[in-house]
Tab-separated table of C-alpha atoms and ligand atoms in Angstrom:
chain	number	residue	atom	x	y	z
S	1	MET	CA	-49.202	-172.984	-104.219
S	2	ALA	CA	-46.689	-170.409	-105.448
S	3	SER	CA	-44.765	-171.600	-108.489
S	4	ALA	CA	-41.149	-172.721	-108.053
S	5	LYS	CA	-40.474	-170.993	-111.352
S	6	ARG	CA	-40.790	-167.737	-109.425
S	7	VAL	CA	-37.674	-167.223	-107.331
S	8	VAL	CA	-36.152	-164.712	-104.894
S	9	LEU	CA	-32.372	-164.513	-105.050
S	10	ALA	CA	-30.200	-163.232	-102.189
S	11	TYR	CA	-28.170	-160.711	-104.167
S	12	SER	CA	-24.922	-158.983	-103.211
S	13	GLY	CA	-23.795	-157.426	-106.474
S	14	GLY	CA	-20.731	-159.703	-106.596
S	15	VAL	CA	-19.554	-161.860	-109.486
S	16	ASP	CA	-21.224	-165.058	-108.285
S	17	THR	CA	-24.666	-163.758	-107.346
S	18	THR	CA	-24.774	-161.745	-110.560
S	19	ALA	CA	-24.056	-164.828	-112.676
S	20	CYS	CA	-26.823	-166.591	-110.722
S	21	ILE	CA	-29.428	-164.405	-112.454
S	22	PRO	CA	-28.946	-165.678	-116.045
S	23	TYR	CA	-28.153	-169.127	-114.673
S	24	LEU	CA	-31.464	-169.335	-112.826
S	25	ARG	CA	-33.337	-168.265	-115.934
S	26	HIS	CA	-31.492	-170.174	-118.638
S	27	GLU	CA	-30.181	-173.296	-116.903
S	28	MET	CA	-32.649	-173.764	-114.074
S	29	GLY	CA	-35.855	-172.751	-115.818
S	30	CYS	CA	-36.918	-169.822	-113.638
S	31	GLU	CA	-39.374	-167.422	-115.242
S	32	PHE	CA	-39.631	-164.646	-112.676
S	33	ILE	CA	-36.601	-163.513	-110.673
S	34	VAL	CA	-36.628	-161.120	-107.735
S	35	ALA	CA	-33.182	-159.949	-106.653
S	36	MET	CA	-33.112	-159.035	-102.966
S	37	ALA	CA	-30.087	-157.214	-101.571
S	38	ALA	CA	-30.024	-156.812	-97.792
S	39	ASP	CA	-28.212	-153.844	-96.310
S	40	LEU	CA	-26.552	-155.128	-93.147
S	41	GLY	CA	-24.134	-152.247	-93.031
S	42	GLN	CA	-21.620	-153.495	-95.558
S	43	GLY	CA	-21.050	-149.905	-96.636
S	44	ASP	CA	-21.672	-150.572	-100.347
S	45	GLU	CA	-23.562	-148.105	-102.437
S	46	LEU	CA	-26.818	-149.902	-102.919
S	47	GLU	CA	-28.512	-148.177	-105.828
S	48	PRO	CA	-25.829	-149.307	-108.324
S	49	ILE	CA	-26.207	-152.843	-106.944
S	50	ARG	CA	-29.973	-152.688	-107.399
S	51	GLN	CA	-29.482	-151.495	-110.989
S	52	LYS	CA	-26.912	-154.190	-111.669
S	53	ALA	CA	-29.408	-156.945	-110.857
S	54	LEU	CA	-31.910	-155.448	-113.307
S	55	HIS	CA	-29.204	-155.201	-115.942
S	56	ALA	CA	-28.378	-158.861	-115.333
S	57	GLY	CA	-31.979	-159.763	-116.057
S	58	ALA	CA	-33.863	-159.686	-112.751
S	59	ASP	CA	-37.568	-158.837	-113.105
S	60	VAL	CA	-37.637	-157.032	-109.768
S	61	SER	CA	-34.708	-155.687	-107.787
S	62	LEU	CA	-35.039	-154.710	-104.142
S	63	VAL	CA	-32.769	-153.281	-101.496
S	64	VAL	CA	-33.881	-153.916	-97.936
S	65	ASP	CA	-32.430	-151.738	-95.192
S	66	ALA	CA	-32.023	-154.279	-92.416
S	67	LYS	CA	-29.199	-152.715	-90.407
S	68	GLU	CA	-31.210	-151.790	-87.340
S	69	ARG	CA	-33.062	-155.108	-87.294
S	70	PHE	CA	-29.747	-156.906	-87.661
S	71	VAL	CA	-28.207	-155.290	-84.614
S	72	ARG	CA	-31.353	-155.320	-82.463
S	73	GLU	CA	-32.722	-158.789	-83.189
S	74	TYR	CA	-29.527	-160.740	-83.930
S	75	GLY	CA	-26.475	-158.824	-82.668
S	76	PHE	CA	-27.729	-157.822	-79.224
S	77	PRO	CA	-29.178	-161.223	-78.259
S	78	ALA	CA	-25.761	-162.684	-79.111
S	79	VAL	CA	-24.095	-160.071	-76.887
S	80	LYS	CA	-26.429	-161.034	-74.024
S	81	ALA	CA	-25.237	-164.596	-74.558
S	82	ASN	CA	-21.570	-163.453	-74.755
S	83	ALA	CA	-21.505	-165.669	-77.833
S	84	LEU	CA	-17.996	-166.411	-79.134
S	85	TYR	CA	-17.528	-169.383	-81.453
S	86	ASP	CA	-14.433	-171.447	-80.691
S	87	GLY	CA	-13.951	-168.974	-77.857
S	88	GLN	CA	-13.057	-166.110	-80.193
S	89	TYR	CA	-15.323	-165.347	-83.155
S	90	PRO	CA	-18.265	-163.078	-82.308
S	91	LEU	CA	-20.313	-164.501	-85.207
S	92	SER	CA	-20.534	-161.288	-87.227
S	93	SER	CA	-21.001	-163.093	-90.553
S	94	ALA	CA	-22.899	-166.036	-89.070
S	95	LEU	CA	-25.578	-163.810	-87.501
S	96	GLY	CA	-26.289	-162.151	-90.838
S	97	ARG	CA	-27.350	-165.342	-92.572
S	98	PRO	CA	-30.543	-166.150	-90.639
S	99	LEU	CA	-31.632	-162.562	-91.233
S	100	ILE	CA	-30.963	-162.830	-94.968
S	101	GLY	CA	-32.869	-166.128	-94.870
S	102	ASP	CA	-35.771	-164.426	-93.048
S	103	LEU	CA	-35.834	-161.706	-95.695
S	104	LEU	CA	-35.758	-164.269	-98.508
S	105	VAL	CA	-38.775	-166.026	-97.045
S	106	GLU	CA	-40.662	-162.766	-96.402
S	107	THR	CA	-39.942	-161.600	-99.954
S	108	ALA	CA	-40.931	-164.980	-101.421
S	109	HIS	CA	-44.278	-164.667	-99.687
S	110	ALA	CA	-44.776	-161.074	-100.834
S	111	TYR	CA	-44.028	-161.922	-104.486
S	112	GLU	CA	-45.719	-165.329	-104.548
S	113	CYS	CA	-42.486	-167.147	-105.241
S	114	GLY	CA	-42.193	-170.879	-104.646
S	115	ALA	CA	-38.393	-170.876	-104.552
S	116	VAL	CA	-35.475	-168.980	-103.097
S	117	ALA	CA	-31.882	-168.931	-104.312
S	118	HIS	CA	-28.431	-167.952	-103.122
S	119	GLY	CA	-24.936	-167.826	-104.569
S	120	CYS	CA	-23.123	-169.811	-101.860
S	121	THR	CA	-20.730	-172.556	-102.822
S	122	GLY	CA	-20.838	-176.057	-101.358
S	123	LYS	CA	-17.802	-175.636	-99.127
S	124	GLY	CA	-18.778	-172.966	-96.675
S	125	ASN	CA	-20.997	-172.395	-93.691
S	126	ASP	CA	-23.234	-169.812	-95.329
S	127	GLN	CA	-25.064	-172.326	-97.536
S	128	VAL	CA	-25.851	-174.383	-94.429
S	129	ARG	CA	-27.212	-171.339	-92.599
S	130	LEU	CA	-29.328	-170.066	-95.490
S	131	ASP	CA	-30.691	-173.488	-96.432
S	132	LEU	CA	-31.546	-174.283	-92.811
S	133	THR	CA	-33.171	-170.912	-92.165
S	134	VAL	CA	-35.413	-171.284	-95.188
S	135	ALA	CA	-36.213	-174.929	-94.414
S	136	LEU	CA	-37.090	-174.075	-90.806
S	137	LEU	CA	-39.268	-171.089	-91.696
S	138	ASP	CA	-41.107	-172.438	-94.729
S	139	SER	CA	-40.375	-176.011	-95.705
S	140	GLY	CA	-42.545	-175.603	-98.805
S	141	LEU	CA	-40.023	-173.312	-100.477
S	142	LYS	CA	-37.596	-174.870	-102.925
S	143	ILE	CA	-33.949	-173.856	-102.473
S	144	LEU	CA	-31.819	-173.268	-105.550
S	145	ALA	CA	-28.075	-172.869	-105.232
S	146	PRO	CA	-26.573	-172.371	-108.701
S	147	ALA	CA	-22.994	-171.950	-107.439
S	148	ARG	CA	-23.234	-175.328	-105.724
S	149	GLU	CA	-24.190	-176.862	-109.055
S	150	TRP	CA	-21.973	-175.196	-111.615
S	151	SER	CA	-18.282	-175.965	-111.705
S	152	PHE	CA	-17.139	-172.610	-113.049
S	153	SER	CA	-13.787	-171.119	-112.207
S	154	ARG	CA	-13.815	-167.398	-111.453
S	155	ALA	CA	-12.873	-166.646	-115.103
S	156	GLU	CA	-15.582	-168.976	-116.389
S	157	THR	CA	-18.178	-167.318	-114.146
S	158	ILE	CA	-17.287	-163.948	-115.630
S	159	ALA	CA	-17.287	-165.390	-119.165
S	160	TYR	CA	-20.699	-166.937	-118.528
S	161	SER	CA	-22.119	-163.561	-117.422
S	162	GLU	CA	-20.586	-161.826	-120.415
S	163	LYS	CA	-22.387	-164.248	-122.711
S	164	PHE	CA	-25.569	-162.616	-121.463
S	165	GLY	CA	-24.277	-159.105	-121.951
S	166	ILE	CA	-23.426	-158.570	-118.293
S	167	ALA	CA	-20.261	-156.530	-118.281
S	168	GLY	CA	-18.723	-154.301	-115.683
S	169	HIS	CA	-17.216	-157.083	-113.650
S	170	VAL	CA	-14.114	-155.067	-113.031
S	171	SER	CA	-12.215	-158.022	-111.776
S	172	LYS	CA	-10.008	-156.315	-109.218
S	173	GLU	CA	-9.018	-159.675	-107.875
S	174	LYS	CA	-7.955	-159.447	-104.265
S	175	PRO	CA	-5.814	-162.264	-102.961
S	176	TRP	CA	-8.555	-163.077	-100.385
S	177	ALA	CA	-12.339	-162.901	-99.895
S	178	ILE	CA	-14.132	-160.358	-97.711
S	179	ASP	CA	-17.480	-160.400	-95.931
S	180	LEU	CA	-18.461	-157.176	-94.203
S	181	ASN	CA	-21.386	-155.972	-92.137
S	182	ILE	CA	-21.954	-153.622	-89.219
S	183	LEU	CA	-21.026	-156.304	-86.662
S	184	GLY	CA	-17.698	-157.125	-88.222
S	185	ARG	CA	-15.479	-157.959	-91.144
S	186	ASN	CA	-14.237	-161.368	-92.236
S	187	VAL	CA	-11.294	-162.133	-94.492
S	188	GLU	CA	-10.615	-165.659	-95.699
S	189	ALA	CA	-9.201	-167.730	-98.565
S	190	GLY	CA	-6.338	-166.937	-100.925
S	191	LEU	CA	-3.152	-165.927	-99.162
S	192	ILE	CA	-4.757	-166.486	-95.762
S	193	GLU	CA	-4.837	-170.233	-96.411
S	194	ASP	CA	-1.080	-170.273	-95.853
S	195	LEU	CA	-0.875	-170.759	-92.092
S	196	THR	CA	2.664	-169.434	-91.983
S	197	TRP	CA	1.738	-166.146	-93.645
S	198	GLU	CA	1.433	-163.250	-91.247
S	199	PRO	CA	-1.236	-160.866	-92.522
S	200	THR	CA	0.108	-157.612	-93.880
S	201	GLU	CA	-1.639	-154.320	-93.179
S	202	GLU	CA	-3.648	-154.329	-96.463
S	203	VAL	CA	-5.759	-157.175	-95.085
S	204	TRP	CA	-7.212	-155.069	-92.299
S	205	ALA	CA	-9.690	-152.268	-92.789
S	206	LEU	CA	-11.471	-151.452	-89.527
S	207	THR	CA	-8.534	-151.543	-87.144
S	208	ARG	CA	-5.102	-150.019	-86.793
S	209	PRO	CA	-2.120	-152.070	-85.720
S	210	ALA	CA	-1.772	-151.812	-81.931
S	211	GLU	CA	1.744	-150.406	-82.346
S	212	GLU	CA	0.315	-147.430	-84.224
S	213	ALA	CA	-2.542	-146.758	-81.830
S	214	PRO	CA	-2.530	-143.433	-79.956
S	215	ASP	CA	-0.095	-143.079	-77.069
S	216	THR	CA	-2.816	-141.740	-74.824
S	217	PRO	CA	-5.595	-144.050	-73.686
S	218	GLU	CA	-9.222	-143.284	-74.352
S	219	TYR	CA	-12.159	-144.197	-72.125
S	220	VAL	CA	-15.689	-145.204	-73.029
S	221	ALA	CA	-18.550	-145.992	-70.663
S	222	ILE	CA	-21.044	-148.512	-72.050
S	223	GLY	CA	-24.510	-148.384	-70.509
S	224	PHE	CA	-26.753	-151.478	-70.477
S	225	GLU	CA	-30.396	-151.949	-69.615
S	226	ALA	CA	-31.479	-155.529	-68.945
S	227	GLY	CA	-28.459	-156.739	-70.914
S	228	VAL	CA	-29.084	-154.473	-73.913
S	229	PRO	CA	-26.478	-151.828	-74.774
S	230	VAL	CA	-28.266	-148.475	-74.730
S	231	ALA	CA	-25.767	-145.648	-74.174
S	232	LEU	CA	-22.184	-144.523	-74.616
S	233	ASP	CA	-20.752	-142.099	-72.070
S	234	GLY	CA	-24.242	-141.493	-70.739
S	235	VAL	CA	-25.658	-140.531	-74.134
S	236	PRO	CA	-28.552	-142.782	-75.187
S	237	LEU	CA	-27.934	-144.264	-78.637
S	238	GLY	CA	-29.854	-146.503	-81.019
S	239	PRO	CA	-28.347	-149.901	-81.869
S	240	THR	CA	-26.634	-149.010	-85.157
S	241	ALA	CA	-25.136	-145.709	-83.979
S	242	LEU	CA	-23.877	-147.392	-80.814
S	243	VAL	CA	-22.134	-150.229	-82.647
S	244	GLU	CA	-20.751	-147.884	-85.311
S	245	GLN	CA	-19.233	-145.580	-82.688
S	246	LEU	CA	-17.647	-148.482	-80.840
S	247	ASN	CA	-16.248	-149.864	-84.092
S	248	THR	CA	-14.568	-146.532	-84.803
S	249	LEU	CA	-13.305	-146.106	-81.270
S	250	GLY	CA	-12.022	-149.658	-80.892
S	251	GLY	CA	-10.523	-149.692	-84.365
S	252	ARG	CA	-8.583	-146.519	-83.636
S	253	HIS	CA	-6.970	-148.216	-80.646
S	254	GLY	CA	-6.151	-151.410	-82.515
S	255	ILE	CA	-8.784	-153.466	-80.738
S	256	GLY	CA	-10.736	-156.324	-82.298
S	257	ARG	CA	-8.396	-158.201	-84.614
S	258	ILE	CA	-8.694	-161.984	-84.631
S	259	ASP	CA	-6.551	-164.481	-86.542
S	260	MET	CA	-7.908	-167.934	-85.841
S	261	LEU	CA	-8.351	-171.486	-86.953
S	262	GLU	CA	-12.011	-172.288	-87.195
S	263	ASN	CA	-13.966	-175.545	-87.300
S	264	ARG	CA	-16.469	-175.196	-90.134
S	265	VAL	CA	-19.865	-176.896	-90.048
S	266	VAL	CA	-18.937	-178.877	-93.151
S	267	GLY	CA	-16.086	-180.502	-91.259
S	268	VAL	CA	-13.029	-178.669	-92.537
S	269	LYS	CA	-10.746	-176.437	-90.544
S	270	SER	CA	-10.129	-173.028	-92.064
S	271	ARG	CA	-8.076	-170.037	-91.125
S	272	GLU	CA	-10.102	-166.865	-90.741
S	273	LEU	CA	-9.352	-163.263	-89.938
S	274	TYR	CA	-11.920	-161.021	-88.294
S	275	GLU	CA	-12.218	-157.443	-87.190
S	276	ALA	CA	-15.059	-156.810	-84.797
S	277	PRO	CA	-14.029	-154.049	-82.410
S	278	GLY	CA	-17.524	-152.910	-81.440
S	279	VAL	CA	-19.054	-156.294	-80.619
S	280	LEU	CA	-15.954	-157.454	-78.757
S	281	LEU	CA	-16.022	-154.326	-76.585
S	282	LEU	CA	-19.718	-154.896	-75.941
S	283	ILE	CA	-19.163	-158.504	-74.884
S	284	GLN	CA	-16.267	-157.540	-72.611
S	285	ALA	CA	-18.329	-154.845	-70.887
S	286	HIS	CA	-21.428	-157.042	-70.731
S	287	ARG	CA	-19.492	-159.875	-69.101
S	288	GLU	CA	-18.164	-157.522	-66.466
S	289	LEU	CA	-21.630	-156.189	-65.733
S	290	GLU	CA	-22.928	-159.743	-65.364
S	291	GLN	CA	-20.098	-160.471	-62.962
S	292	LEU	CA	-21.352	-157.559	-60.885
S	293	THR	CA	-25.073	-158.303	-61.053
S	294	LEU	CA	-25.476	-162.099	-61.298
S	295	PRO	CA	-24.855	-164.631	-58.527
S	296	ALA	CA	-22.002	-167.102	-58.914
S	297	ASP	CA	-24.190	-170.149	-59.531
S	298	VAL	CA	-26.121	-168.459	-62.350
S	299	LEU	CA	-22.849	-167.333	-63.945
S	300	ALA	CA	-21.448	-170.845	-63.683
S	301	HIS	CA	-24.446	-172.366	-65.415
S	302	LYS	CA	-24.646	-169.656	-68.049
S	303	LEU	CA	-21.066	-170.192	-69.206
S	304	PRO	CA	-21.442	-173.575	-70.955
S	305	LEU	CA	-24.746	-172.401	-72.423
S	306	GLU	CA	-22.919	-169.456	-73.995
S	307	ALA	CA	-20.694	-171.885	-75.869
S	308	ALA	CA	-23.756	-173.891	-76.928
S	309	TYR	CA	-25.421	-170.668	-78.064
S	310	ALA	CA	-22.419	-169.704	-80.196
S	311	ARG	CA	-22.235	-173.162	-81.738
S	312	THR	CA	-25.971	-173.190	-82.520
S	313	VAL	CA	-25.774	-169.810	-84.249
S	314	TYR	CA	-22.611	-170.813	-86.088
S	315	ASP	CA	-24.275	-173.993	-87.289
S	316	GLY	CA	-27.171	-172.065	-88.807
S	317	LEU	CA	-29.815	-173.284	-86.378
S	318	TRP	CA	-31.004	-169.801	-85.384
S	319	HIS	CA	-34.616	-170.786	-85.963
S	320	GLY	CA	-34.343	-174.163	-84.279
S	321	PRO	CA	-35.674	-175.121	-80.847
S	322	LEU	CA	-32.282	-175.123	-79.092
S	323	ARG	CA	-31.535	-171.466	-79.819
S	324	ALA	CA	-35.018	-170.534	-78.623
S	325	ALA	CA	-34.527	-172.486	-75.384
S	326	LEU	CA	-31.058	-171.030	-74.821
S	327	ASP	CA	-32.397	-167.536	-75.471
S	328	ALA	CA	-35.137	-168.103	-72.905
S	329	PHE	CA	-32.503	-169.015	-70.312
S	330	VAL	CA	-30.266	-166.081	-71.243
S	331	GLU	CA	-33.204	-163.685	-71.215
S	332	SER	CA	-34.259	-164.799	-67.746
S	333	THR	CA	-30.795	-163.907	-66.438
S	334	GLN	CA	-30.715	-160.405	-67.904
S	335	ARG	CA	-33.473	-158.618	-65.970
S	336	HIS	CA	-31.054	-156.863	-63.620
S	337	VAL	CA	-28.028	-156.642	-65.903
S	338	THR	CA	-28.384	-152.897	-65.868
S	339	GLY	CA	-25.550	-150.464	-65.257
S	340	GLU	CA	-22.435	-149.007	-66.780
S	341	ILE	CA	-18.958	-150.355	-67.459
S	342	ARG	CA	-16.176	-147.954	-68.263
S	343	LEU	CA	-13.434	-149.343	-70.468
S	344	LYS	CA	-9.950	-148.013	-71.044
S	345	LEU	CA	-8.771	-148.499	-74.626
S	346	TYR	CA	-5.046	-148.584	-75.113
S	347	LYS	CA	-2.688	-150.147	-77.653
S	348	GLY	CA	-4.755	-153.067	-78.841
S	349	ARG	CA	-6.635	-153.900	-75.692
S	350	ALA	CA	-9.426	-152.775	-73.457
S	351	SER	CA	-9.397	-153.071	-69.694
S	352	VAL	CA	-12.136	-152.370	-67.194
S	353	ALA	CA	-11.665	-149.012	-65.517
S	354	ALA	CA	-14.920	-148.646	-63.567
S	355	ARG	CA	-18.153	-150.546	-62.862
S	356	ARG	CA	-21.518	-149.311	-61.658
S	357	ALA	CA	-24.885	-150.994	-61.192
S	358	GLU	CA	-27.814	-150.047	-59.019
S	359	ARG	CA	-28.460	-153.679	-58.190
S	360	ALA	CA	-24.845	-154.661	-57.755
S	361	LEU	CA	-24.368	-157.860	-55.774
S	362	TYR	CA	-20.987	-156.591	-54.694
S	363	ARG	CA	-21.711	-155.353	-51.145
S	364	HIS	CA	-18.976	-153.310	-49.601
S	365	GLU	CA	-20.191	-153.949	-46.030
S	366	LEU	CA	-19.761	-157.694	-46.591
S	367	VAL	CA	-16.335	-157.694	-48.147
S	368	THR	CA	-14.571	-154.894	-46.278
S	369	TYR	CA	-12.123	-155.468	-43.452
S	370	GLY	CA	-13.098	-152.079	-42.050
S	371	PRO	CA	-15.179	-151.482	-38.928
S	372	GLU	CA	-18.444	-151.227	-40.898
S	373	CYS	CA	-18.196	-154.942	-41.771
S	374	THR	CA	-21.428	-156.909	-41.283
S	375	PHE	CA	-20.019	-160.316	-42.236
S	376	ASP	CA	-20.376	-162.721	-39.307
S	377	GLN	CA	-16.986	-164.448	-39.046
S	378	SER	CA	-18.149	-166.668	-36.201
S	379	SER	CA	-20.149	-168.822	-38.632
S	380	ALA	CA	-17.080	-169.540	-40.754
S	381	GLU	CA	-15.729	-172.456	-38.707
S	382	GLY	CA	-18.981	-174.431	-38.805
S	383	PHE	CA	-19.392	-173.677	-42.503
S	384	ILE	CA	-15.916	-174.985	-43.331
S	385	ASP	CA	-16.522	-178.096	-41.192
S	386	ILE	CA	-19.614	-179.108	-43.158
S	387	PHE	CA	-18.384	-177.837	-46.522
S	388	GLY	CA	-15.323	-180.084	-46.298
S	389	LEU	CA	-17.220	-183.086	-44.897
S	390	PRO	CA	-17.598	-185.134	-48.129
S	391	SER	CA	-13.913	-184.696	-49.000
S	392	ARG	CA	-12.824	-185.587	-45.462
S	393	VAL	CA	-14.952	-188.728	-45.536
S	394	TRP	CA	-13.498	-189.701	-48.931
S	395	ASN	CA	-9.947	-189.250	-47.729
S	396	ALA	CA	-10.634	-191.202	-44.549
S	397	VAL	CA	-12.144	-194.112	-46.473
S	398	ASN	CA	-9.790	-194.177	-49.482
S	399	GLY	CA	-6.732	-192.218	-48.471
J	401	LIG	N1	-16.088	-168.319	-91.788
J	401	LIG	C1	-16.992	-167.298	-91.323
J	401	LIG	C2	-18.294	-167.915	-90.896
J	401	LIG	O1	-18.556	-169.003	-91.278
J	401	LIG	C3	-17.160	-166.205	-92.330
J	401	LIG	C4	-18.022	-166.499	-93.512
J	401	LIG	C5	-18.007	-165.342	-94.466
J	401	LIG	N2	-18.826	-165.560	-95.616
J	401	LIG	C6	-18.438	-165.325	-96.862
J	401	LIG	N3	-19.290	-165.623	-97.813
J	401	LIG	N4	-17.285	-164.834	-97.161
J	401	LIG	O2	-19.055	-167.316	-90.188
């Protein structure tokens, strides 16, 4: 069995995960530390981060480019499920954690480590997601969470690192905390905890205020194949390029800002800000295409499962049986969700401008009042008679 003194740490280059390195070695008895930074499109320069972990005392420091895998294996399945937590949050941060957990486990196996570690505190959702991912994938791995154990303030964390010669924590303290990846950006804590405080423009980074969006609308046609986004304006694009382009486009038109109260897994309510223009545009277009290609009863049964899907992902149970079962249902509905939805982007919102699908269930000859109509109106009376029968009986008996 791999020794628990050999550990892989999920590393971000931030103050907390950096302090985790000496803490793991000197307070928790680890002898071999692999720092693993995952690139999920947070836009950081990664080589300095890799170097920083070595400087802080890691034996091995790795950067894993996981952007494409993130969008393809986590982002797009969530789009197929139209997954919005509490009806609003497209899970941009939440979806990243099972992937980081996957990478921790894969790296632990590659380096014969018996433990994994992360820098999450005990108050958030991320610890739940990482711990659960690791426990579900390899229950033999020990999980170390230094920041859940120490009771350092921010200043004490920096002082602790400095004791081990780790400098360069230019503490440009922002009055909030940021989590960024290709699917979206989250801002929480600090000033945002004041529910009466309206965010000022410095909080936002991916989106313009709607009032300052261009005066002329812009259109984008999103192409899907079996529920998977594959093209913009007819041009086939890989997952990362597609999401990046939609982020830019949506952001320019002030689309994708969310200011919400959120129910955390650990039981507290928190106020969170998000910017996720690309994923929100994808979900809007995908929903419309489903409306065109799926029958009403399938749509009706998919809807509550979408909420369950979002909750399951939010709760960190990506690798549990419920998500797998929900995904199997969602997947079975997507076979003919193929076509193109054209959106009009204007002043903070997107509206549907055109829809097209080869297997559209919208049949003009059925719905039209024109002479080409094939709908047999003579059956309507009998249909209504039987359709209303249970209600008529109820009213007669109880009315
Ligand atoms: N509250 C959001 C969620 O639970 C965002 C978490 C962001 N993580 C962070 N370490 N700042 O999904």
